[in-house]
């Protein structure tokens, strides 16, 4: 009798192999301790046993449709949730399907060229299981798993705690990004107030605005998600776990506020930039006008003494030329001094 | 006894013919399967039979007043709803009339000249029937009907599911339009940051703004409609169907957010444009001032040596002319170098 | 015993005459049909009879204080409501006084100089009566009365239906005004994008903004009024009449949205205008700079050959003059070509 | 035994004298009629008698700390309320302390230099008493008292009605101020569209903005106060008095809306101003460019004929000079005509 | 048997010493009076005794992790709250953990360079204890303690009153800062309207904006905190204490409103600045144009009489030169007078 099962197992192992790289981790936990790895097809049996202190935690990385269908079968997930998980490009949300919940989070990473790359994590959390599906830019959740496994007294709380741990991890990863953007804004401020008006400044302002907008879109729906989780009335998240979600909520609010703050400051910076360009324009025009006047006066004087009238007594004087030159220099000096005094030069 | 009915049928067929093109489709469904086409005048009889698993699905295209009156009679629709359906130019809304609901949706299509053309779809959904009335720019719903007919296990849910299918279709048709507008914005960004300030850029920004505003008006009321449908407490939409409307709701929110995002980015782009024009203006003024100075200096020197004083020793020197030219060239070169260094040229 | 009453009646008739022009209409309705005209002093008797299917509908035009006091006495209206009706310059509102309601509406008409003129209509609606008081710019309600009288099956619903009919009339009169403003905006857009920057454009934008603001103030409070009326729990408006108020509500929302839309577009147009003026300024500066350079170069060359040095070999050459002219022309042509190429000219 | 009381009274009278000017009025009312003046120290006895139809109404003007302490003792007012009344610089608010309420209102007066001066009125209203404390710019409440005393049928309602009368008075005093600001805006509009861009215009816009902001701060909290008073469930304000507070509420909303309207129009005026300055700048630049070109052309021609080449045939011609002058004039005329035609001049 | 306890005490004293400077104060209060200092390790015993009229008030200054862990042990505080208190950089918030509450406040002080420095105060308030943890810029709470100790009738209310006293102190410290910022704005206004457009003005506007934004972030969450505390249903804050929190709430609203007001005024000032720069630019351009014209005319005339035509009769005239000079002067004077009249000079 063991033999047919053995065969089955072998088949499954084979099947499993074809999902190499897609299934990052698949383990069973009991009383907060890792019991061991399980193969995906055994999951439904484990779930069927209904041992409340046990749960399965599976981590998938950009799974194909076939794998998702298998996961759906094992956990009896809703069609629409699976469709969302496959398509990605969802907005952060929390949906309830019976006693299970489906959470979509956006993750973010600074790419090497300084822009922010976004990814998505989809979480299926139900009685006895957590399935995490990772797409795009995101740090792997192995770190979360290790941290959880090193605190069995917390992991014992079940899938709800895993949900918290992953959300906390995702949210905390936004902090360094926000810090980077704060630094960028500071650089922009320096650039703006240095009195050097370059096109790149405007372009950088626009890029920063775009990044902040994208960040806002990734973070702000988390507020409602966390808020709902802190008031969640289900066996998945017990009353004792709520302060943890409130803590995540608090972090989300802080990130959100910082982003809003940066946006307001950026708007202020943009206005300051425009206003300083206008001031600079004003100054340039004044200097232009001053020098035009200083050069125009001797040109006019020279023009006058270049006239060909026969009777121009000055032309005959021995001191005529020095006098004319003196006149020109004097006029220029007077103008220069007056423009200097009134701040035009 | 069959003969009088035969006559009746013939009369109706005749009547029906006059509505050619206006009645696109008129079929009866039982247990999710198409039973067959029905003629409009038979509808009231079918509805009267009250067989819960059966319903009639009629598709009309820009119907005239006469046809609408007949439909009203068959389904006992409310005067005000029929008036709305006839007049078109409604905003998207959901109204309840007894146990029936009246839904107005705005549809959109990209016309060939790149502008967005809007249409309207009015849906009357009640126990045992769905009537869809299509006006203006919209893709035909034959596709929806085919998709529904190929999934009888879902179509079995009744008129509520048909409502979902049409709304899903309408909403999903907004995605390619939003994508197009995103592309347009990207083109505009390139244009703006390329340093080429043309009137067309401003005009395109304004046109895009206008399109986004129109799109927003078409999409944003859908949020409340979907939200109400997900919480609807009637026999039309059973609890099992709600996740489907929640899914449509989710898509609507995504479109709405993308439109808001585009609008914010567009505002940013407009500001960037204005700021870059100011920077460019500044640069032009600086170059203008620089060249004016460079040309004014030799003109002044030439003017001086063009004076007609009898005693100007330089004029008699053999090296006077080269000296003057050297002076001019030197002054110009010095100025050029200084302007270059300070970034004015 | 009839004689004293006769006297009374005669006295009243006399009194009535002094209100000529102020009392436009005063009729009694039974079961939706006009029973006949009544004189104001008889109203309290009719109301006292408490025949539920009967009601009195009075139309006043800019009534004096004396007439209002009399109306107050007949219908037992609240002091504060009468004070409001007399003073006019109220904002649209709905107030309940016991089982009666007091509604203030703002009416609008396009005056001949193109500006919008506003008026006010005050409605006292209670069991068995409707009193409408019209001030300022407004179309007369005779039309509403005729329409109501031609539909006795609706008018039978009583004073609540009359309220609906007047509100519907008032709201529908806003549509042509909004359409006119839409046209005006289109004209402004054409003006802005035609590249002709006139002061009048800015003034027209400001005027349109002002009109839209005034319209908004007249229309937006109607939303809350209609909304409250659709949820009104009183004998004045029965459940069957609610869809009618919902219909008015819908129209109000449409007008309101269109006004908001126009305001947003107008803001966009204003920004576009400013941005285009900047672009134009830039272009003018560039052309100015180009032509200044083109003219300055030959002036400089001519200045050089106008110097009076004794030893300037070119001056002696036979081809000196053509050479100089060629030099000038060549320089000018080169500059012209370069400016043309770089889009400055 | 009457003697000690006599002494007491005498002492009190003395005490009272030291508050001269601070206690404006202190009277007892019964059934809506003024019974007579009372001295402050007798108040607690009157209140103790608990005669529901009687109440005391005291008016204070910028009272010192000592007087306030005495008032507090007589009426048993809360520490925090007295502190507020002493410090002034509160924002408008309504606070409940047991069965008494404490209301802070901001009053406004146009000062002679055209700016708005603000004052504060603090009202303590409890069963059997009204204490009004007036600070800063405000019209005296003697007028309110007279108006109330002339309508005993209303004053009979008790302290709640006095509260209404004072609030109505305060709110109605805002109307002329708002009217003045409306006029100021009109003057500004004229100034802006007259085409005369002065610094004072900008300064006036800013000052008006500042005034509107201050007015808004004084008026907008009144909305919530009135709203709460219309829904107040206490013996101080009976159901019959609520329409009166609703009336005040209505006035507050109107003032608030007008202020908002003015602010929006002012923003529009500011934008129009900026846009017109840009248009004017454009026009100035065009004219500058035109005249520069018109003057540069003859200068260049003159320069050419001022060259000293030996072989310049034109110089020898008898008609050379007129020809050159003709050339110059022709060029200038042509340019002038072209600039005129294209609207640059 | 006393000896081991003595040892224990000695050990604790030692331990305590290592926290020198971190534990600012640690005292026990009974019935509103200070009973005496307690050492931290004795606290749990005191709390265990459960004497309702007694409580411990501990003040910490930037405590290390070790001290916080000890405090956590003594008071049984939640992990997450202690983590927050250690990390600082929290936003103002109020969190409930069982029957204890955790409050985070932001404190502010004007630093010597004129910028605002922010600090944080974390308060753990539970039955029988108050722990305050101070970080960064803040005035010490010794003053609060003294004020509380001098009012035993209030301090008797317990930890809830201490919470109020500290919050009141923190909030009142914001007033002088807001006053400083108001003064700064006034200085900026003067600068702007003085007609002197310097870069520093723009930079100062931006800095003020930044400060206001930071202040807003520190103050605005206090509104919700105070609001919740006034409606708090726990034994910590009894009904009698609520008016005190309402008073703090009121102060917070006033600070918040003033900050909002300043921000609006600052925006207005920024706009005024931009508009005035434009006006100034316009004036500069006009003056530039005027002087350019005045200088260009004599230059042109001189150029004409510098032409070398043989037949120029004026050149031979004795009065030719004066005539030319007169022509030039006349033209200049005429131009000067016309520019002056039209306000260009």
CSV table of N, CA and C in Angstrom, one decimal, chain D residues 78-80 83-84 87-91 93 95-97 197-199 202-203 206 209-210 213-214 217 221 263 267 270 273-274 277 280-281 284-285 287-288 294-295 298-299 301-303 305-308 314-318 320-325 328, chain E residues 164 185-186 189 193-197 240 243-244 246-247 250-251 253-254 257-258 261 264-266 268-269 271-272 274-276 278-283 285-286 288-289 292-293 296-297 299-300 303-314 344:
chain,number,residue,atom,x,y,z
D,78,UNK,N,-17.1,78.3,35.4
D,78,UNK,CA,-16.0,77.4,35.5
D,78,UNK,C,-14.7,78.2,35.3
D,79,UNK,N,-13.7,77.8,36.1
D,79,UNK,CA,-12.3,78.4,36.0
D,79,UNK,C,-11.8,78.7,34.6
D,80,UNK,N,-11.9,77.6,33.8
D,80,UNK,CA,-11.3,77.7,32.4
D,80,UNK,C,-12.1,78.7,31.6
D,83,UNK,N,-11.0,82.1,32.7
D,83,UNK,CA,-9.6,82.4,32.2
D,83,UNK,C,-9.7,82.9,30.8
D,84,UNK,N,-10.5,82.2,30.0
D,84,UNK,CA,-10.6,82.5,28.6
D,84,UNK,C,-11.2,84.0,28.4
D,87,UNK,N,-8.4,86.5,29.2
D,87,UNK,CA,-7.3,86.6,28.3
D,87,UNK,C,-7.7,87.1,26.9
D,88,UNK,N,-9.0,86.9,26.6
D,88,UNK,CA,-9.4,87.3,25.2
D,88,UNK,C,-8.5,86.5,24.2
D,89,UNK,N,-8.5,87.0,22.9
D,89,UNK,CA,-7.8,86.3,21.9
D,89,UNK,C,-8.2,84.8,21.8
D,90,UNK,N,-9.4,84.6,22.0
D,90,UNK,CA,-10.0,83.2,21.7
D,90,UNK,C,-10.5,83.1,20.3
D,91,UNK,N,-10.7,81.9,19.8
D,91,UNK,CA,-11.4,81.8,18.6
D,91,UNK,C,-12.9,81.5,18.9
D,93,UNK,N,-16.2,80.0,19.7
D,93,UNK,CA,-16.4,78.6,20.1
D,93,UNK,C,-17.7,78.6,21.0
D,95,UNK,N,-18.9,76.3,24.3
D,95,UNK,CA,-18.5,75.2,25.2
D,95,UNK,C,-19.6,75.0,26.3
D,96,UNK,N,-19.9,73.8,26.6
D,96,UNK,CA,-20.8,73.5,27.6
D,96,UNK,C,-20.1,73.2,29.0
D,97,UNK,N,-20.6,73.8,30.0
D,97,UNK,CA,-20.2,73.5,31.3
D,97,UNK,C,-21.4,73.2,32.2
D,197,UNK,N,-0.5,99.2,-14.7
D,197,UNK,CA,0.0,98.2,-13.7
D,197,UNK,C,0.9,98.9,-12.7
D,198,UNK,N,0.3,99.1,-11.5
D,198,UNK,CA,1.0,99.8,-10.5
D,198,UNK,C,1.3,98.8,-9.3
D,199,UNK,N,2.4,99.1,-8.6
D,199,UNK,CA,2.7,98.3,-7.4
D,199,UNK,C,1.5,98.4,-6.4
D,202,UNK,N,-1.0,95.5,-6.6
D,202,UNK,CA,-0.6,94.3,-6.0
D,202,UNK,C,-0.7,94.3,-4.5
D,203,UNK,N,-0.3,95.5,-3.9
D,203,UNK,CA,-0.4,95.6,-2.5
D,203,UNK,C,-1.9,95.6,-2.0
D,206,UNK,N,-3.2,92.1,-2.0
D,206,UNK,CA,-2.7,91.4,-0.8
D,206,UNK,C,-3.4,91.8,0.4
D,209,UNK,N,-6.9,90.3,0.4
D,209,UNK,CA,-6.7,88.9,0.7
D,209,UNK,C,-6.6,88.7,2.2
D,210,UNK,N,-5.8,89.5,2.8
D,210,UNK,CA,-5.5,89.4,4.3
D,210,UNK,C,-6.8,89.7,5.1
D,213,UNK,N,-9.2,86.8,4.7
D,213,UNK,CA,-8.7,85.6,5.5
D,213,UNK,C,-9.1,85.9,7.0
D,214,UNK,N,-8.9,87.1,7.5
D,214,UNK,CA,-9.2,87.4,8.9
D,214,UNK,C,-10.8,87.3,9.1
D,217,UNK,N,-11.8,83.7,9.2
D,217,UNK,CA,-11.5,83.1,10.5
D,217,UNK,C,-12.5,83.5,11.6
D,221,UNK,N,-16.1,79.7,12.1
D,221,UNK,CA,-16.5,78.8,13.2
D,221,UNK,C,-17.9,79.1,13.7
D,263,UNK,N,-13.0,85.7,-2.3
D,263,UNK,CA,-11.6,85.1,-2.3
D,263,UNK,C,-11.3,84.5,-3.7
D,267,UNK,N,-8.6,85.8,-6.4
D,267,UNK,CA,-7.6,85.0,-7.0
D,267,UNK,C,-7.6,85.1,-8.5
D,270,UNK,N,-6.1,88.4,-9.4
D,270,UNK,CA,-4.7,88.3,-9.4
D,270,UNK,C,-4.1,87.7,-10.6
D,273,UNK,N,-4.4,89.9,-13.5
D,273,UNK,CA,-3.4,91.0,-13.3
D,273,UNK,C,-2.0,90.5,-13.9
D,274,UNK,N,-1.6,89.3,-13.4
D,274,UNK,CA,-0.4,88.7,-13.9
D,274,UNK,C,-0.4,88.5,-15.4
D,277,UNK,N,-0.1,91.8,-17.2
D,277,UNK,CA,1.3,92.4,-17.1
D,277,UNK,C,2.1,91.7,-18.2
D,280,UNK,N,1.2,93.1,-21.5
D,280,UNK,CA,1.8,94.4,-21.6
D,280,UNK,C,3.3,94.4,-21.9
D,281,UNK,N,4.0,93.4,-21.2
D,281,UNK,CA,5.4,93.3,-21.3
D,281,UNK,C,5.7,92.9,-22.8
D,284,UNK,N,5.3,96.0,-25.0
D,284,UNK,CA,6.4,96.9,-24.8
D,284,UNK,C,7.6,96.4,-25.6
D,285,UNK,N,7.9,95.0,-25.4
D,285,UNK,CA,9.0,94.5,-26.1
D,285,UNK,C,8.9,94.6,-27.6
D,287,UNK,N,7.2,96.9,-29.3
D,287,UNK,CA,7.4,98.3,-29.7
D,287,UNK,C,8.9,98.7,-29.6
D,288,UNK,N,9.5,98.2,-28.5
D,288,UNK,CA,10.9,98.5,-28.4
D,288,UNK,C,11.7,97.9,-29.6
D,294,UNK,N,13.7,100.5,-36.7
D,294,UNK,CA,13.4,101.7,-37.5
D,294,UNK,C,14.6,102.7,-37.4
D,295,UNK,N,15.2,102.8,-36.2
D,295,UNK,CA,16.3,103.7,-36.1
D,295,UNK,C,17.6,103.1,-36.5
D,298,UNK,N,18.5,103.5,-40.8
D,298,UNK,CA,19.2,104.7,-41.3
D,298,UNK,C,20.6,104.9,-40.8
D,299,UNK,N,20.8,104.5,-39.5
D,299,UNK,CA,22.1,104.6,-38.9
D,299,UNK,C,23.1,103.7,-39.7
D,301,UNK,N,22.8,102.8,-42.9
D,301,UNK,CA,22.9,103.4,-44.2
D,301,UNK,C,23.9,104.6,-44.1
D,302,UNK,N,23.7,105.4,-43.1
D,302,UNK,CA,24.6,106.6,-42.9
D,302,UNK,C,26.0,106.1,-42.7
D,303,UNK,N,26.1,105.1,-41.9
D,303,UNK,CA,27.5,104.5,-41.7
D,303,UNK,C,28.2,104.1,-43.0
D,305,UNK,N,27.7,105.3,-46.0
D,305,UNK,CA,28.1,106.4,-46.8
D,305,UNK,C,29.0,107.3,-46.0
D,306,UNK,N,29.4,106.9,-44.8
D,306,UNK,CA,30.4,107.6,-44.0
D,306,UNK,C,31.7,107.0,-44.2
D,307,UNK,N,31.8,105.9,-44.9
D,307,UNK,CA,33.1,105.2,-45.1
D,307,UNK,C,34.0,106.0,-46.0
D,308,UNK,N,35.3,105.9,-45.8
D,308,UNK,CA,36.2,106.8,-46.5
D,308,UNK,C,36.9,106.2,-47.7
D,314,UNK,N,28.8,106.9,-55.6
D,314,UNK,CA,27.7,107.6,-55.2
D,314,UNK,C,28.0,108.9,-54.5
D,315,UNK,N,29.2,108.9,-53.8
D,315,UNK,CA,29.6,110.1,-53.1
D,315,UNK,C,29.8,111.3,-54.0
D,316,UNK,N,30.1,111.0,-55.2
D,316,UNK,CA,30.4,112.1,-56.2
D,316,UNK,C,29.1,112.6,-56.9
D,317,UNK,N,28.1,111.8,-56.9
D,317,UNK,CA,26.9,112.2,-57.6
D,317,UNK,C,26.3,113.4,-56.9
D,318,UNK,N,25.7,114.2,-57.8
D,318,UNK,CA,25.0,115.4,-57.2
D,318,UNK,C,23.8,114.9,-56.4
D,320,UNK,N,23.4,112.2,-54.8
D,320,UNK,CA,23.7,111.1,-53.9
D,320,UNK,C,23.1,111.3,-52.5
D,321,UNK,N,23.3,112.5,-52.0
D,321,UNK,CA,22.7,112.8,-50.7
D,321,UNK,C,21.2,112.7,-50.7
D,322,UNK,N,20.5,113.3,-51.6
D,322,UNK,CA,19.0,113.1,-51.5
D,322,UNK,C,18.7,111.6,-51.7
D,323,UNK,N,19.4,110.9,-52.5
D,323,UNK,CA,19.1,109.5,-52.7
D,323,UNK,C,19.3,108.7,-51.4
D,324,UNK,N,20.4,109.0,-50.7
D,324,UNK,CA,20.6,108.3,-49.4
D,324,UNK,C,19.5,108.6,-48.5
D,325,UNK,N,19.2,109.9,-48.4
D,325,UNK,CA,18.1,110.3,-47.5
D,325,UNK,C,16.8,109.6,-47.9
D,328,UNK,N,16.9,106.1,-46.8
D,328,UNK,CA,16.7,105.9,-45.4
D,328,UNK,C,15.2,106.1,-45.0
E,164,UNK,N,-2.5,65.9,31.4
E,164,UNK,CA,-3.0,67.2,31.0
E,164,UNK,C,-1.9,68.3,31.2
E,185,UNK,N,6.9,86.8,9.0
E,185,UNK,CA,6.1,87.0,7.8
E,185,UNK,C,6.0,88.5,7.6
E,186,UNK,N,5.8,89.2,8.7
E,186,UNK,CA,5.6,90.7,8.6
E,186,UNK,C,6.9,91.3,8.0
E,189,UNK,N,6.9,90.7,4.4
E,189,UNK,CA,5.9,91.5,3.7
E,189,UNK,C,6.5,92.9,3.4
E,193,UNK,N,7.1,94.5,-0.3
E,193,UNK,CA,6.4,95.7,-0.8
E,193,UNK,C,7.4,96.9,-0.8
E,194,UNK,N,8.6,96.7,-0.3
E,194,UNK,CA,9.6,97.9,-0.4
E,194,UNK,C,10.1,98.1,-1.8
E,195,UNK,N,9.8,97.1,-2.7
E,195,UNK,CA,10.3,97.3,-4.1
E,195,UNK,C,11.7,96.8,-4.3
E,196,UNK,N,12.2,96.0,-3.4
E,196,UNK,CA,13.6,95.6,-3.5
E,196,UNK,C,13.6,94.1,-3.7
E,197,UNK,N,13.8,93.6,-4.9
E,197,UNK,CA,13.7,92.2,-5.2
E,197,UNK,C,15.0,91.5,-5.1
E,240,UNK,N,-14.7,64.9,35.1
E,240,UNK,CA,-14.4,66.3,35.6
E,240,UNK,C,-13.1,66.8,34.9
E,243,UNK,N,-13.0,68.9,30.7
E,243,UNK,CA,-12.9,70.3,30.2
E,243,UNK,C,-11.4,70.7,30.1
E,244,UNK,N,-10.5,70.1,30.9
E,244,UNK,CA,-9.1,70.5,30.8
E,244,UNK,C,-8.5,70.1,29.4
E,246,UNK,N,-10.3,69.6,26.8
E,246,UNK,CA,-10.9,70.4,25.8
E,246,UNK,C,-10.2,71.7,25.7
E,247,UNK,N,-9.7,72.2,26.8
E,247,UNK,CA,-9.0,73.5,26.8
E,247,UNK,C,-7.7,73.3,26.0
E,250,UNK,N,-8.6,73.2,22.4
E,250,UNK,CA,-8.8,74.6,21.9
E,250,UNK,C,-7.5,75.3,21.6
E,251,UNK,N,-6.5,75.2,22.4
E,251,UNK,CA,-5.3,75.8,22.1
E,251,UNK,C,-4.6,75.2,20.9
E,253,UNK,N,-6.1,73.9,18.4
E,253,UNK,CA,-6.9,74.4,17.2
E,253,UNK,C,-6.4,75.8,16.9
E,254,UNK,N,-6.2,76.6,17.9
E,254,UNK,CA,-5.8,78.0,17.6
E,254,UNK,C,-4.4,78.0,17.0
E,257,UNK,N,-4.8,76.8,13.4
E,257,UNK,CA,-5.4,77.8,12.6
E,257,UNK,C,-4.4,78.9,12.2
E,258,UNK,N,-3.7,79.4,13.2
E,258,UNK,CA,-2.7,80.4,13.0
E,258,UNK,C,-1.7,80.0,11.9
E,261,UNK,N,-3.3,80.0,8.6
E,261,UNK,CA,-3.4,81.4,8.2
E,261,UNK,C,-2.1,81.9,7.7
E,264,UNK,N,-1.4,80.5,4.3
E,264,UNK,CA,-2.1,81.2,3.2
E,264,UNK,C,-1.6,82.6,2.9
E,265,UNK,N,-1.3,83.3,4.0
E,265,UNK,CA,-0.7,84.6,3.8
E,265,UNK,C,0.6,84.5,3.1
E,266,UNK,N,1.4,83.5,3.4
E,266,UNK,CA,2.7,83.4,2.8
E,266,UNK,C,2.6,83.1,1.3
E,268,UNK,N,0.1,84.1,-0.5
E,268,UNK,CA,-0.3,85.4,-1.0
E,268,UNK,C,0.9,86.3,-1.2
E,269,UNK,N,1.8,86.3,-0.2
E,269,UNK,CA,3.0,87.1,-0.3
E,269,UNK,C,3.9,86.7,-1.4
E,271,UNK,N,2.9,85.2,-4.2
E,271,UNK,CA,2.3,85.6,-5.4
E,271,UNK,C,2.5,87.1,-5.6
E,272,UNK,N,2.3,87.9,-4.5
E,272,UNK,CA,2.6,89.3,-4.6
E,272,UNK,C,4.0,89.6,-5.1
E,274,UNK,N,6.0,87.7,-6.9
E,274,UNK,CA,6.1,87.3,-8.3
E,274,UNK,C,5.5,88.4,-9.2
E,275,UNK,N,4.3,88.9,-8.7
E,275,UNK,CA,3.6,89.9,-9.5
E,275,UNK,C,4.4,91.2,-9.5
E,276,UNK,N,5.0,91.5,-8.4
E,276,UNK,CA,5.7,92.8,-8.3
E,276,UNK,C,7.0,92.7,-9.1
E,278,UNK,N,7.3,91.1,-11.8
E,278,UNK,CA,6.9,91.3,-13.2
E,278,UNK,C,6.7,92.7,-13.5
E,279,UNK,N,6.0,93.4,-12.6
E,279,UNK,CA,5.8,94.8,-12.8
E,279,UNK,C,7.1,95.6,-12.9
E,280,UNK,N,8.0,95.2,-12.0
E,280,UNK,CA,9.4,95.8,-12.0
E,280,UNK,C,10.1,95.6,-13.4
E,281,UNK,N,10.0,94.3,-13.8
E,281,UNK,CA,10.6,93.9,-15.1
E,281,UNK,C,10.0,94.8,-16.2
E,282,UNK,N,8.7,95.0,-16.2
E,282,UNK,CA,8.0,95.8,-17.1
E,282,UNK,C,8.6,97.2,-17.1
E,283,UNK,N,8.8,97.8,-15.9
E,283,UNK,CA,9.3,99.1,-15.8
E,283,UNK,C,10.7,99.3,-16.3
E,285,UNK,N,12.1,97.4,-18.5
E,285,UNK,CA,12.1,97.3,-20.0
E,285,UNK,C,11.7,98.6,-20.6
E,286,UNK,N,10.7,99.2,-20.0
E,286,UNK,CA,10.2,100.5,-20.5
E,286,UNK,C,11.3,101.6,-20.5
E,288,UNK,N,14.5,101.1,-20.3
E,288,UNK,CA,15.6,100.6,-21.2
E,288,UNK,C,15.2,101.1,-22.6
E,289,UNK,N,14.0,100.8,-23.0
E,289,UNK,CA,13.5,101.2,-24.3
E,289,UNK,C,13.6,102.7,-24.5
E,292,UNK,N,17.2,103.9,-24.8
E,292,UNK,CA,17.7,103.4,-26.1
E,292,UNK,C,17.3,104.4,-27.2
E,293,UNK,N,16.0,104.7,-27.2
E,293,UNK,CA,15.5,105.6,-28.2
E,293,UNK,C,16.1,107.0,-28.2
E,296,UNK,N,19.6,106.8,-29.5
E,296,UNK,CA,19.7,106.3,-30.9
E,296,UNK,C,19.4,107.4,-31.9
E,297,UNK,N,18.5,108.4,-31.5
E,297,UNK,CA,18.2,109.4,-32.4
E,297,UNK,C,19.3,110.3,-32.8
E,299,UNK,N,22.5,109.7,-32.4
E,299,UNK,CA,23.5,108.9,-33.1
E,299,UNK,C,23.1,108.8,-34.6
E,300,UNK,N,21.9,108.6,-34.9
E,300,UNK,CA,21.4,108.5,-36.3
E,300,UNK,C,21.7,109.9,-37.0
E,303,UNK,N,25.2,110.3,-37.7
E,303,UNK,CA,25.7,109.4,-38.7
E,303,UNK,C,25.4,110.0,-40.1
E,304,UNK,N,24.2,110.7,-40.2
E,304,UNK,CA,23.8,111.3,-41.5
E,304,UNK,C,24.7,112.4,-41.9
E,305,UNK,N,25.1,113.2,-40.9
E,305,UNK,CA,26.0,114.3,-41.2
E,305,UNK,C,27.4,113.9,-41.3
E,306,UNK,N,27.7,112.6,-41.0
E,306,UNK,CA,29.0,112.1,-41.1
E,306,UNK,C,29.2,111.4,-42.5
E,307,UNK,N,28.2,111.5,-43.3
E,307,UNK,CA,28.3,110.9,-44.6
E,307,UNK,C,29.2,111.7,-45.5
E,308,UNK,N,29.9,111.1,-46.4
E,308,UNK,CA,30.9,111.8,-47.2
E,308,UNK,C,30.4,112.3,-48.5
E,309,UNK,N,29.2,112.5,-48.7
E,309,UNK,CA,28.7,113.0,-50.1
E,309,UNK,C,29.3,114.3,-50.3
E,310,UNK,N,29.7,114.6,-51.6
E,310,UNK,CA,30.3,115.8,-52.0
E,310,UNK,C,29.3,117.0,-51.9
E,311,UNK,N,28.1,116.6,-52.3
E,311,UNK,CA,27.1,117.7,-52.4
E,311,UNK,C,26.1,117.6,-51.2
E,312,UNK,N,26.5,118.0,-50.1
E,312,UNK,CA,25.6,118.1,-48.9
E,312,UNK,C,25.6,119.5,-48.5
E,313,UNK,N,24.6,120.3,-48.9
E,313,UNK,CA,24.7,121.8,-48.7
E,313,UNK,C,24.8,122.1,-47.2
E,314,UNK,N,24.1,121.4,-46.3
E,314,UNK,CA,24.2,121.7,-44.9
E,314,UNK,C,25.6,121.8,-44.4
E,344,UNK,N,6.8,106.1,-18.9
E,344,UNK,CA,7.8,105.1,-19.2
E,344,UNK,C,9.2,105.4,-18.5
